[in-house]
Coordinates of C-alpha atoms in Angstrom, one line a residue:
Chain A
M1 CA 1.4 -35.6 -4.0
A2 CA 2.4 -33.1 -2.2
Q3 CA 3.9 -29.4 -3.7
K4 CA 8.0 -29.1 -3.5
S5 CA 9.0 -26.5 -1.4
L6 CA 11.0 -23.7 -3.3
K7 CA 12.9 -21.4 -1.6
S8 CA 14.0 -18.3 -2.6
L9 CA 16.6 -15.7 -2.0
A10 CA 17.0 -12.2 -3.4
I11 CA 20.5 -10.6 -3.4
L12 CA 20.4 -6.9 -3.8
S13 CA 22.4 -4.1 -2.6
H14 CA 22.7 -0.3 -2.8
K15 CA 25.9 0.6 -5.0
G16 CA 27.4 -1.7 -7.2
G17 CA 30.4 -2.8 -7.2
V18 CA 30.2 -4.5 -3.8
G19 CA 29.9 -8.1 -4.8
K20 CA 26.3 -9.0 -5.3
S21 CA 26.7 -11.1 -7.7
S22 CA 30.1 -13.0 -6.8
I23 CA 27.9 -14.0 -3.5
A24 CA 25.2 -15.2 -5.5
V25 CA 27.6 -17.3 -8.1
N26 CA 29.1 -19.1 -4.5
I27 CA 26.3 -19.7 -2.6
A28 CA 24.0 -21.3 -5.7
V29 CA 27.2 -23.4 -6.8
H30 CA 27.7 -24.1 -3.3
L31 CA 23.7 -25.9 -3.0
A32 CA 24.3 -27.5 -6.8
K33 CA 26.8 -29.5 -5.1
T34 CA 23.6 -31.6 -3.1
H35 CA 20.6 -29.6 -4.8
S36 CA 18.7 -28.1 -7.6
V37 CA 19.3 -24.4 -7.9
C38 CA 18.2 -21.7 -10.1
L39 CA 20.4 -19.0 -10.3
L40 CA 18.4 -15.8 -12.0
D41 CA 20.5 -12.4 -13.6
N42 CA 17.9 -9.5 -12.5
D43 CA 20.4 -6.9 -12.8
F44 CA 19.2 -5.6 -15.6
H45 CA 21.4 -2.4 -15.9
G46 CA 24.6 -4.2 -15.4
P47 CA 24.1 -8.1 -16.1
S48 CA 27.1 -10.1 -14.9
L49 CA 26.3 -13.3 -15.1
V50 CA 28.0 -14.2 -18.6
T51 CA 31.1 -13.2 -16.6
F52 CA 30.7 -16.5 -14.7
F53 CA 29.0 -18.6 -16.7
K54 CA 29.4 -19.5 -20.8
K55 CA 26.0 -19.1 -22.2
R56 CA 24.8 -20.8 -25.1
E57 CA 23.9 -18.9 -28.2
D58 CA 20.7 -21.2 -28.4
V59 CA 19.7 -20.3 -25.0
K60 CA 16.9 -17.1 -25.2
Y61 CA 17.9 -14.4 -22.2
I62 CA 15.5 -14.1 -19.1
N63 CA 14.6 -11.1 -20.8
N64 CA 12.9 -13.4 -23.2
Y65 CA 10.2 -14.9 -20.4
L66 CA 9.8 -12.2 -18.0
L67 CA 8.6 -9.5 -20.6
E68 CA 8.2 -11.3 -24.6
N69 CA 6.5 -14.3 -23.1
E70 CA 9.1 -16.9 -23.9
P71 CA 9.1 -20.0 -22.6
L72 CA 10.8 -20.7 -19.1
E73 CA 13.1 -23.9 -20.9
N74 CA 14.3 -22.0 -23.8
C75 CA 15.4 -19.0 -21.0
L76 CA 17.0 -21.5 -18.7
Q77 CA 20.7 -22.9 -19.4
E78 CA 21.9 -26.5 -17.2
I79 CA 25.3 -26.2 -16.6
S80 CA 26.0 -28.3 -14.1
K81 CA 28.2 -31.2 -15.9
E82 CA 30.4 -27.8 -17.5
L83 CA 31.5 -26.9 -14.7
N84 CA 32.1 -29.9 -12.4
S85 CA 31.0 -33.0 -13.1
L86 CA 30.8 -33.8 -9.5
L87 CA 28.0 -31.8 -8.5
E88 CA 25.0 -34.3 -7.5
G89 CA 22.8 -31.5 -8.0
K90 CA 21.7 -29.3 -10.9
I91 CA 22.1 -26.2 -11.6
W92 CA 19.8 -24.0 -14.0
V93 CA 21.3 -20.6 -15.1
G94 CA 19.1 -17.1 -16.5
F95 CA 21.4 -15.0 -17.8
A96 CA 19.9 -11.0 -18.2
D97 CA 20.4 -9.3 -22.2
P98 CA 23.6 -7.4 -21.4
T99 CA 23.6 -5.8 -25.1
P100 CA 22.7 -2.5 -24.9
E101 CA 19.2 -2.4 -26.8
S102 CA 17.9 -4.7 -24.0
I103 CA 20.1 -2.1 -20.9
Q104 CA 18.2 0.3 -22.5
Q105 CA 15.1 -0.8 -22.8
L106 CA 14.5 -1.8 -19.2
I107 CA 15.7 1.5 -18.2
R108 CA 12.7 2.8 -19.0
I109 CA 10.6 -0.2 -17.9
D110 CA 7.1 1.4 -16.9
Q111 CA 4.4 0.1 -14.4
N112 CA 3.2 -1.7 -17.2
A113 CA 6.0 -3.7 -17.7
S114 CA 6.7 -4.2 -14.1
I115 CA 3.6 -5.8 -13.2
K116 CA 4.2 -7.9 -16.8
M117 CA 7.8 -9.1 -15.2
L118 CA 5.9 -9.6 -11.3
K119 CA 3.3 -12.1 -13.0
S120 CA 6.2 -13.8 -14.8
L121 CA 8.4 -14.3 -11.6
M122 CA 5.4 -15.3 -9.7
K123 CA 4.4 -18.4 -12.7
M124 CA 8.4 -18.9 -13.1
K125 CA 8.5 -19.2 -9.0
K126 CA 5.7 -22.2 -9.7
R127 CA 7.1 -23.6 -13.1
L128 CA 10.8 -24.1 -11.5
K129 CA 9.1 -26.7 -8.7
E130 CA 8.1 -29.0 -11.6
A131 CA 9.8 -31.4 -14.2
P132 CA 12.3 -30.9 -15.5
F133 CA 14.0 -27.8 -13.2
N134 CA 13.0 -29.5 -9.6
I135 CA 14.3 -27.1 -7.9
D136 CA 15.2 -26.4 -4.2
Y137 CA 16.6 -22.9 -3.9
L138 CA 16.1 -20.4 -5.8
I139 CA 18.7 -17.3 -6.1
I140 CA 17.8 -13.6 -7.9
D141 CA 21.4 -11.6 -8.4
C142 CA 19.5 -8.1 -8.3
S143 CA 20.1 -4.5 -10.0
P144 CA 21.6 -2.1 -7.4
G145 CA 19.1 0.8 -6.0
T146 CA 15.8 0.5 -6.1
G147 CA 13.9 -0.4 -9.3
Y148 CA 10.5 -1.8 -10.1
S149 CA 12.9 -5.1 -11.3
T150 CA 14.1 -5.3 -7.4
V151 CA 10.5 -4.4 -5.6
N152 CA 9.1 -7.2 -7.7
V153 CA 12.2 -9.7 -6.6
M154 CA 11.5 -8.5 -3.2
L155 CA 7.7 -9.2 -3.2
T156 CA 8.2 -12.4 -4.2
A157 CA 11.5 -13.7 -2.5
N158 CA 11.5 -15.4 0.9
S159 CA 14.6 -13.6 2.1
S160 CA 16.2 -11.0 1.1
L161 CA 20.2 -10.5 1.6
F162 CA 21.6 -6.6 1.5
I163 CA 25.3 -7.1 0.2
V164 CA 27.2 -3.9 2.0
K165 CA 31.3 -2.2 1.7
L166 CA 32.0 -1.0 4.9
S167 CA 32.3 2.5 3.2
N168 CA 30.1 5.2 5.2
A169 CA 28.4 6.1 1.9
D170 CA 27.2 2.7 1.1
L171 CA 26.0 1.6 4.8
Y172 CA 24.0 5.1 4.8
G173 CA 22.3 4.4 1.7
T174 CA 21.6 0.6 2.6
S175 CA 20.0 1.7 5.6
Q176 CA 18.4 4.2 4.4
M177 CA 16.9 2.0 1.3
I178 CA 16.8 -0.9 3.6
A179 CA 13.8 1.4 6.0
G180 CA 12.3 2.3 3.0
L181 CA 11.4 -1.3 1.4
Y182 CA 11.3 -2.5 4.9
K183 CA 8.2 0.0 6.1
Q184 CA 6.2 -1.4 3.4
L185 CA 6.9 -5.2 2.2
K186 CA 7.8 -6.1 6.0
S187 CA 10.1 -8.9 4.3
R188 CA 12.6 -11.2 5.3
T189 CA 15.7 -8.9 5.7
L190 CA 19.3 -10.4 6.2
V191 CA 22.6 -7.9 5.7
L192 CA 26.1 -9.4 4.7
S193 CA 29.4 -7.3 5.0
N194 CA 31.3 -8.2 1.8
M195 CA 35.3 -7.1 1.1
I196 CA 36.5 -6.4 4.6
P197 CA 40.2 -6.6 5.3
K198 CA 41.1 -9.9 6.0
L199 CA 43.2 -8.4 9.7
F200 CA 40.1 -7.2 10.9
I201 CA 38.6 -10.4 11.1
D202 CA 41.3 -11.9 12.5
D203 CA 40.3 -8.7 15.4
R204 CA 37.7 -10.5 18.1
K205 CA 37.3 -7.0 20.2
T206 CA 36.7 -4.8 16.8
K207 CA 34.6 -6.7 15.1
E208 CA 32.1 -7.1 17.6
E209 CA 32.6 -3.9 18.7
I210 CA 31.4 -2.3 14.8
R211 CA 28.9 -5.0 14.2
T212 CA 26.8 -3.2 17.8
L213 CA 27.4 0.0 16.3
I214 CA 25.8 -1.2 12.8
E215 CA 22.9 -3.4 14.6
K216 CA 22.9 0.0 16.3
R217 CA 22.7 1.8 13.1
F218 CA 20.1 0.3 10.8
E219 CA 18.0 -0.3 14.3
H220 CA 18.0 4.0 14.4
D221 CA 16.7 4.4 10.5
I222 CA 14.3 1.6 10.5
G223 CA 12.8 2.2 13.6
E224 CA 12.5 -1.5 14.5
E225 CA 14.2 -3.5 16.5
G226 CA 15.0 -6.6 15.4
A227 CA 13.8 -6.2 12.1
V228 CA 16.8 -6.7 10.1
K229 CA 19.3 -9.6 10.9
F230 CA 23.0 -8.7 10.7
L231 CA 24.8 -11.7 9.5
G232 CA 28.7 -10.6 9.7
W233 CA 31.9 -10.0 7.5
I234 CA 32.9 -11.8 4.0
P235 CA 36.3 -11.7 3.8
S236 CA 38.5 -10.1 1.1
D237 CA 42.6 -10.6 0.7
L238 CA 45.4 -9.5 -1.4
E239 CA 45.3 -12.9 -3.3
L240 CA 42.0 -12.6 -3.9
Q241 CA 42.0 -8.8 -5.2
N242 CA 45.0 -10.2 -7.4
I243 CA 43.0 -13.0 -9.0
E244 CA 40.3 -11.1 -10.5
F245 CA 42.5 -8.8 -12.0
Q246 CA 44.2 -10.9 -13.4
E247 CA 41.4 -12.6 -14.8
A248 CA 40.0 -9.1 -16.1
L249 CA 43.3 -8.5 -17.6
K250 CA 43.2 -12.2 -19.6
A251 CA 39.7 -10.4 -21.0
L252 CA 40.8 -7.1 -21.9
K253 CA 43.6 -9.2 -24.3
G254 CA 41.0 -11.1 -26.0
L255 CA 42.3 -14.2 -23.9
Q256 CA 40.2 -16.6 -22.3
S257 CA 39.1 -16.1 -19.0
S258 CA 36.5 -17.0 -16.5
R259 CA 36.1 -16.1 -12.8
I260 CA 37.1 -17.8 -9.8
I261 CA 33.7 -19.9 -8.3
Y262 CA 35.7 -19.9 -4.7
T263 CA 32.8 -22.5 -3.8
L264 CA 34.0 -24.9 -6.2
E265 CA 37.3 -24.3 -6.9
Q266 CA 39.1 -23.4 -3.5
P267 CA 36.1 -24.8 -0.9
D268 CA 39.0 -23.9 2.1
H269 CA 39.5 -20.6 1.0
I270 CA 38.2 -18.0 4.1
F271 CA 35.9 -16.4 1.4
S272 CA 34.2 -20.2 0.6
T273 CA 33.9 -21.0 4.6
T274 CA 32.8 -18.3 5.6
L275 CA 30.0 -18.0 2.9
I276 CA 29.2 -22.1 3.2
D277 CA 28.4 -21.4 7.1
L278 CA 25.8 -18.5 6.3
I279 CA 24.2 -20.7 4.1
P280 CA 22.0 -22.5 6.5
I281 CA 21.6 -18.9 7.7
L282 CA 20.1 -17.6 4.5
F283 CA 17.7 -20.5 4.1
E284 CA 17.0 -20.7 7.7
E285 CA 17.8 -23.6 7.9
E286 CA 19.7 -23.8 11.2
K287 CA 20.2 -26.8 12.9
P288 CA 18.6 -25.7 16.5
E289 CA 21.9 -26.0 18.8
Chain B
M1 CA -27.2 -6.8 -16.3
I2 CA -25.1 -5.3 -13.9
V3 CA -26.9 -3.1 -11.0
Y4 CA -25.0 -0.4 -10.5
A5 CA -26.2 1.8 -7.9
V6 CA -30.2 2.3 -6.3
Y7 CA -31.5 5.9 -5.3
V8 CA -34.8 6.6 -3.5
I9 CA -35.9 9.7 -4.0
S10 CA -38.8 12.5 -2.5
E11 CA -40.7 13.7 -4.1
D12 CA -39.7 17.5 -4.0
G13 CA -36.0 15.6 -5.2
R14 CA -34.1 15.0 -2.1
T15 CA -32.0 11.8 -2.3
L16 CA -33.5 10.2 0.7
L17 CA -31.0 6.9 0.1
S18 CA -28.9 5.8 -1.9
E19 CA -26.5 2.2 -2.3
N20 CA -23.2 1.8 -5.3
F21 CA -23.0 -1.7 -6.4
Q22 CA -20.0 -0.7 -8.0
S23 CA -16.5 1.3 -8.2
K24 CA -17.2 2.8 -10.9
E25 CA -18.7 6.8 -10.2
V26 CA -21.7 7.6 -10.7
P27 CA -23.5 10.9 -10.7
D28 CA -23.7 12.5 -6.3
A29 CA -27.1 11.4 -5.2
V30 CA -28.3 15.0 -4.2
L31 CA -27.4 15.7 -7.9
L32 CA -28.8 13.4 -9.2
G33 CA -32.0 13.5 -6.8
G34 CA -32.7 17.1 -8.0
L35 CA -31.5 15.8 -11.9
F36 CA -34.5 13.4 -11.6
T37 CA -37.2 15.4 -10.1
A38 CA -36.5 18.3 -13.0
L39 CA -36.8 16.0 -15.2
Q40 CA -39.7 13.8 -14.5
Q41 CA -41.5 17.5 -14.2
M42 CA -40.3 18.1 -17.4
A43 CA -41.7 14.7 -18.8
S44 CA -45.2 15.4 -17.8
A45 CA -45.6 18.4 -18.5
M46 CA -44.2 18.4 -22.4
T47 CA -46.6 15.1 -22.9
S48 CA -50.4 15.5 -22.8
Q49 CA -51.4 12.4 -20.6
E50 CA -48.5 13.5 -17.9
Q51 CA -46.8 10.6 -19.1
E52 CA -43.9 9.8 -16.5
L53 CA -40.3 9.5 -18.0
E54 CA -39.2 6.0 -16.9
S55 CA -36.0 5.5 -18.5
V56 CA -32.9 7.8 -19.5
I57 CA -29.1 6.8 -21.0
I58 CA -26.6 9.0 -19.6
E59 CA -22.8 7.8 -20.9
G60 CA -23.7 4.3 -22.1
L61 CA -25.1 3.7 -18.0
S62 CA -29.4 3.5 -17.8
Y63 CA -31.4 5.2 -15.2
H64 CA -34.8 3.4 -14.9
I65 CA -37.1 5.9 -12.6
R66 CA -40.3 4.9 -11.6
S67 CA -42.5 6.4 -8.7
F68 CA -44.2 5.1 -5.1
G69 CA -46.5 8.0 -4.3
M70 CA -44.0 10.1 -2.3
I71 CA -40.6 8.4 -3.2
R72 CA -39.5 7.8 -6.6
I73 CA -36.8 4.4 -6.9
V74 CA -33.9 5.2 -9.6
L75 CA -32.1 1.8 -10.6
V76 CA -28.9 2.7 -12.5
T77 CA -28.2 -0.1 -14.8
D78 CA -25.6 -1.5 -17.8
V79 CA -29.1 -2.4 -20.0
P80 CA -31.8 -0.3 -21.6
R81 CA -34.2 -2.5 -20.4
S82 CA -35.9 -2.1 -17.3
P83 CA -36.0 -4.6 -14.8
E84 CA -39.4 -4.4 -13.9
E85 CA -39.2 -6.9 -11.1
T86 CA -36.4 -5.7 -8.7
I87 CA -37.6 -1.8 -9.4
Q88 CA -41.4 -3.1 -8.2
T89 CA -40.2 -4.3 -5.2
L90 CA -37.7 -1.9 -4.1
G91 CA -40.4 0.8 -4.1
L92 CA -43.3 -1.4 -2.6
R93 CA -41.2 -2.7 0.4
F94 CA -39.6 1.0 0.4
M95 CA -43.5 2.7 0.8
K96 CA -44.6 -0.4 3.3
E97 CA -41.4 0.2 5.7
Y98 CA -41.4 3.9 5.9
G99 CA -45.2 5.1 3.9
E100 CA -46.5 6.2 7.3
I101 CA -43.3 8.0 8.0
L102 CA -42.8 10.1 5.4
V103 CA -46.3 11.6 5.9
D104 CA -44.8 14.2 9.0
W105 CA -40.8 13.6 8.2
D106 CA -39.1 15.8 11.0
S107 CA -36.1 15.5 7.8
N108 CA -33.9 12.6 9.5
L109 CA -31.7 10.9 6.7
N110 CA -30.8 8.2 9.3
I111 CA -34.1 6.8 9.9
F112 CA -33.6 5.5 6.5
N113 CA -30.3 3.3 6.8
P114 CA -31.5 -0.2 7.8
F115 CA -33.2 0.1 4.2
R116 CA -29.6 -0.8 2.5
N117 CA -29.5 -4.2 4.5
V118 CA -32.9 -4.7 2.3
I119 CA -31.9 -3.2 -0.9
R120 CA -28.5 -5.5 -0.2
E121 CA -31.2 -8.5 -0.4
I122 CA -33.0 -7.6 -2.9
I123 CA -30.4 -6.7 -5.1
G124 CA -28.7 -9.7 -4.1
E125 CA -31.6 -12.2 -4.8
D126 CA -30.4 -12.4 -7.8
K127 CA -26.7 -11.5 -8.1
S128 CA -25.6 -13.5 -11.2
G129 CA -24.4 -11.5 -13.7
I130 CA -23.6 -8.7 -11.6
I131 CA -20.0 -7.5 -11.7
I132 CA -18.6 -5.1 -9.9
N133 CA -15.0 -3.9 -11.7
P134 CA -12.2 -3.2 -10.2
I135 CA -11.3 1.1 -10.8
K136 CA -7.7 1.2 -10.4
K137 CA -4.6 -1.7 -12.1
L138 CA -2.9 -4.0 -10.5
N139 CA 1.2 -2.5 -11.2
T140 CA 4.5 -2.7 -8.3
G141 CA 4.5 0.4 -7.3
E142 CA 0.7 0.1 -6.4
I143 CA 1.1 -3.4 -4.6
F144 CA 4.4 -1.4 -3.0
N145 CA 2.4 1.0 -1.5
L146 CA -0.4 -1.1 -0.6
P147 CA -0.7 -1.9 3.0
H148 CA 1.8 -5.2 3.8
L149 CA -1.0 -7.4 5.2
L150 CA -3.0 -6.6 1.8
Q151 CA -0.1 -7.4 -0.6
P152 CA -0.5 -11.1 -0.4
T153 CA -3.1 -11.2 -1.3
A154 CA -2.9 -8.5 -4.1
L155 CA -0.4 -11.0 -5.4
A156 CA -2.0 -13.4 -5.3
L157 CA -5.1 -12.5 -7.1
L158 CA -2.5 -11.2 -9.7
S159 CA -0.7 -14.9 -9.8
I160 CA -4.2 -16.6 -10.3
G161 CA -6.0 -13.8 -12.2
E162 CA -9.4 -14.8 -10.6
G163 CA -10.6 -17.0 -8.2
T164 CA -12.6 -17.9 -5.0
V165 CA -12.0 -17.2 -1.7
Q166 CA -10.6 -20.6 -1.0
E167 CA -8.3 -20.7 -4.7
I168 CA -6.7 -17.5 -3.3
T169 CA -6.7 -18.9 0.0
E170 CA -4.6 -21.9 -0.8
E171 CA -2.1 -20.0 -3.8
I172 CA -1.4 -17.6 -0.4
N173 CA -0.6 -20.3 1.6
R174 CA 1.8 -21.3 -1.1
N175 CA 4.3 -19.3 0.5
A176 CA 3.0 -18.2 3.7
P177 CA -0.4 -19.3 6.0
L178 CA -3.7 -16.6 6.3
D179 CA -6.6 -18.0 7.3
S180 CA -9.4 -17.8 5.1
L181 CA -11.2 -15.9 7.2
E182 CA -8.0 -13.0 7.2
V183 CA -8.4 -13.2 3.3
R184 CA -11.8 -12.3 3.2
K185 CA -11.0 -9.7 5.3
T186 CA -8.2 -8.3 3.1
L187 CA -10.3 -9.1 -0.2
R188 CA -13.0 -6.7 0.9
K189 CA -10.2 -4.2 2.0
L190 CA -9.2 -4.4 -1.4
Q191 CA -12.2 -4.2 -3.1
E192 CA -13.0 -0.6 -1.2
L193 CA -9.6 0.3 -2.3
G194 CA -10.6 0.1 -6.4
Y195 CA -7.8 -3.3 -6.8
I196 CA -10.0 -6.0 -7.0
G197 CA -13.5 -6.6 -8.6
I198 CA -16.2 -9.4 -8.0
K199 CA -18.4 -10.9 -10.1
Y200 CA -21.4 -14.3 -9.3
L201 CA -20.8 -16.9 -11.3
E202 CA -22.9 -20.5 -10.3
G203 CA -23.3 -19.0 -7.0
N204 CA -19.4 -18.5 -6.0
N205 CA -18.2 -15.0 -5.9
I206 CA -15.4 -14.8 -8.0
Y207 CA -12.6 -11.8 -7.2
F208 CA -10.4 -10.1 -9.7
C209 CA -7.8 -7.9 -11.0
T210 CA -6.9 -6.3 -13.5
I211 CA -3.7 -4.6 -14.7

């Protein structure tokens, strides 16, 4: 029997707060409309998938699988039905442990622990192809910056997507980070700019001008033409910021709150349509023109 | 039995040739030549029958020494039992090839280099049980710093623990195509760098790593 293929994507950033997890969740849920998807929280320093999905108490954290030999079945939660009964595919989520003890443990991660995690990740990729998972797409949300856990994911994923905010520090830092990683790994690297004002998205001329400048910056730092593919922009508008703010307030007041998954709940929103258009490029599934 | 190294030493204590089969550190060839010649002379002087030193154990490794006229062969193994047949074959083959040359040898060490293949051939005749251990552990940082062409092989080996060239090639090809010839090259390079070991089992070369 032919081995089922699994496409994997690491989602990374130089700094935190660039919308990495939000993009990971939205891509994963969109793909789960028709396929089986595994979404993994590898951001051990600031786990955030728990803010999108409700974790069942009997499900173990993915840390337990990666570091403590807990069976994978006990560490992944199938959440398709809880999300939307219309999803034809399935989505399995691996939550990172958000407790202070776990975060402290992972901050102190050493070379021995890192290689154990790398081995577990590679074993996981094989296991996910089999029943009951039968996964088509694996999406891994990484910690910002370059730690062992991030390098582990880059070593195992087919492609790496860097999310960048258009601020000086982030753009420069991301470019340097990619240069350092690309030099050693030569892995397929993509860059997506998030949280761009919607007004800018509508200005085609300025958009192309800035795209050229960004591509030149990466080319200069990496020293290799075409090593990194710049995918474009994800817009943000006042409405989107307002919704996120309102949900954060609800959580502060102890009310039930969950972050909006746009590709599921508002598929026609510009955030969703832009992201959905990019998904085939992320997984090298572009149809020839 | 694991064979670690073979040394060919002249009567006056110069190392004519040495061949290592292991990443583990064995003594410097020049020092070893002088040391064993001195030990041999001391052993002869201390025994009434001028008996030669045959074996000595240093830091867990056994050094088996035999004289063949103008040369001595030192075979380094992990067991005290002397591999008599192998050591005899090595000494006699060397004397057959270079005995006459040694009579008025001009100190050119390069002329002995072709004998390296003979050593490998003799040791390799019975490779079963020979294990060449890695001297470095693989970890995320080490893999990251490897030349990127070696990374898929290191990752595949890490994933399966140990395997033949074919098994490692199959593992690599789950992610990216690489033919077995290229895989062999990368395995050899990783072995040179000390990251992977090799053992000979039932006619197969089994590569492995430690983490």
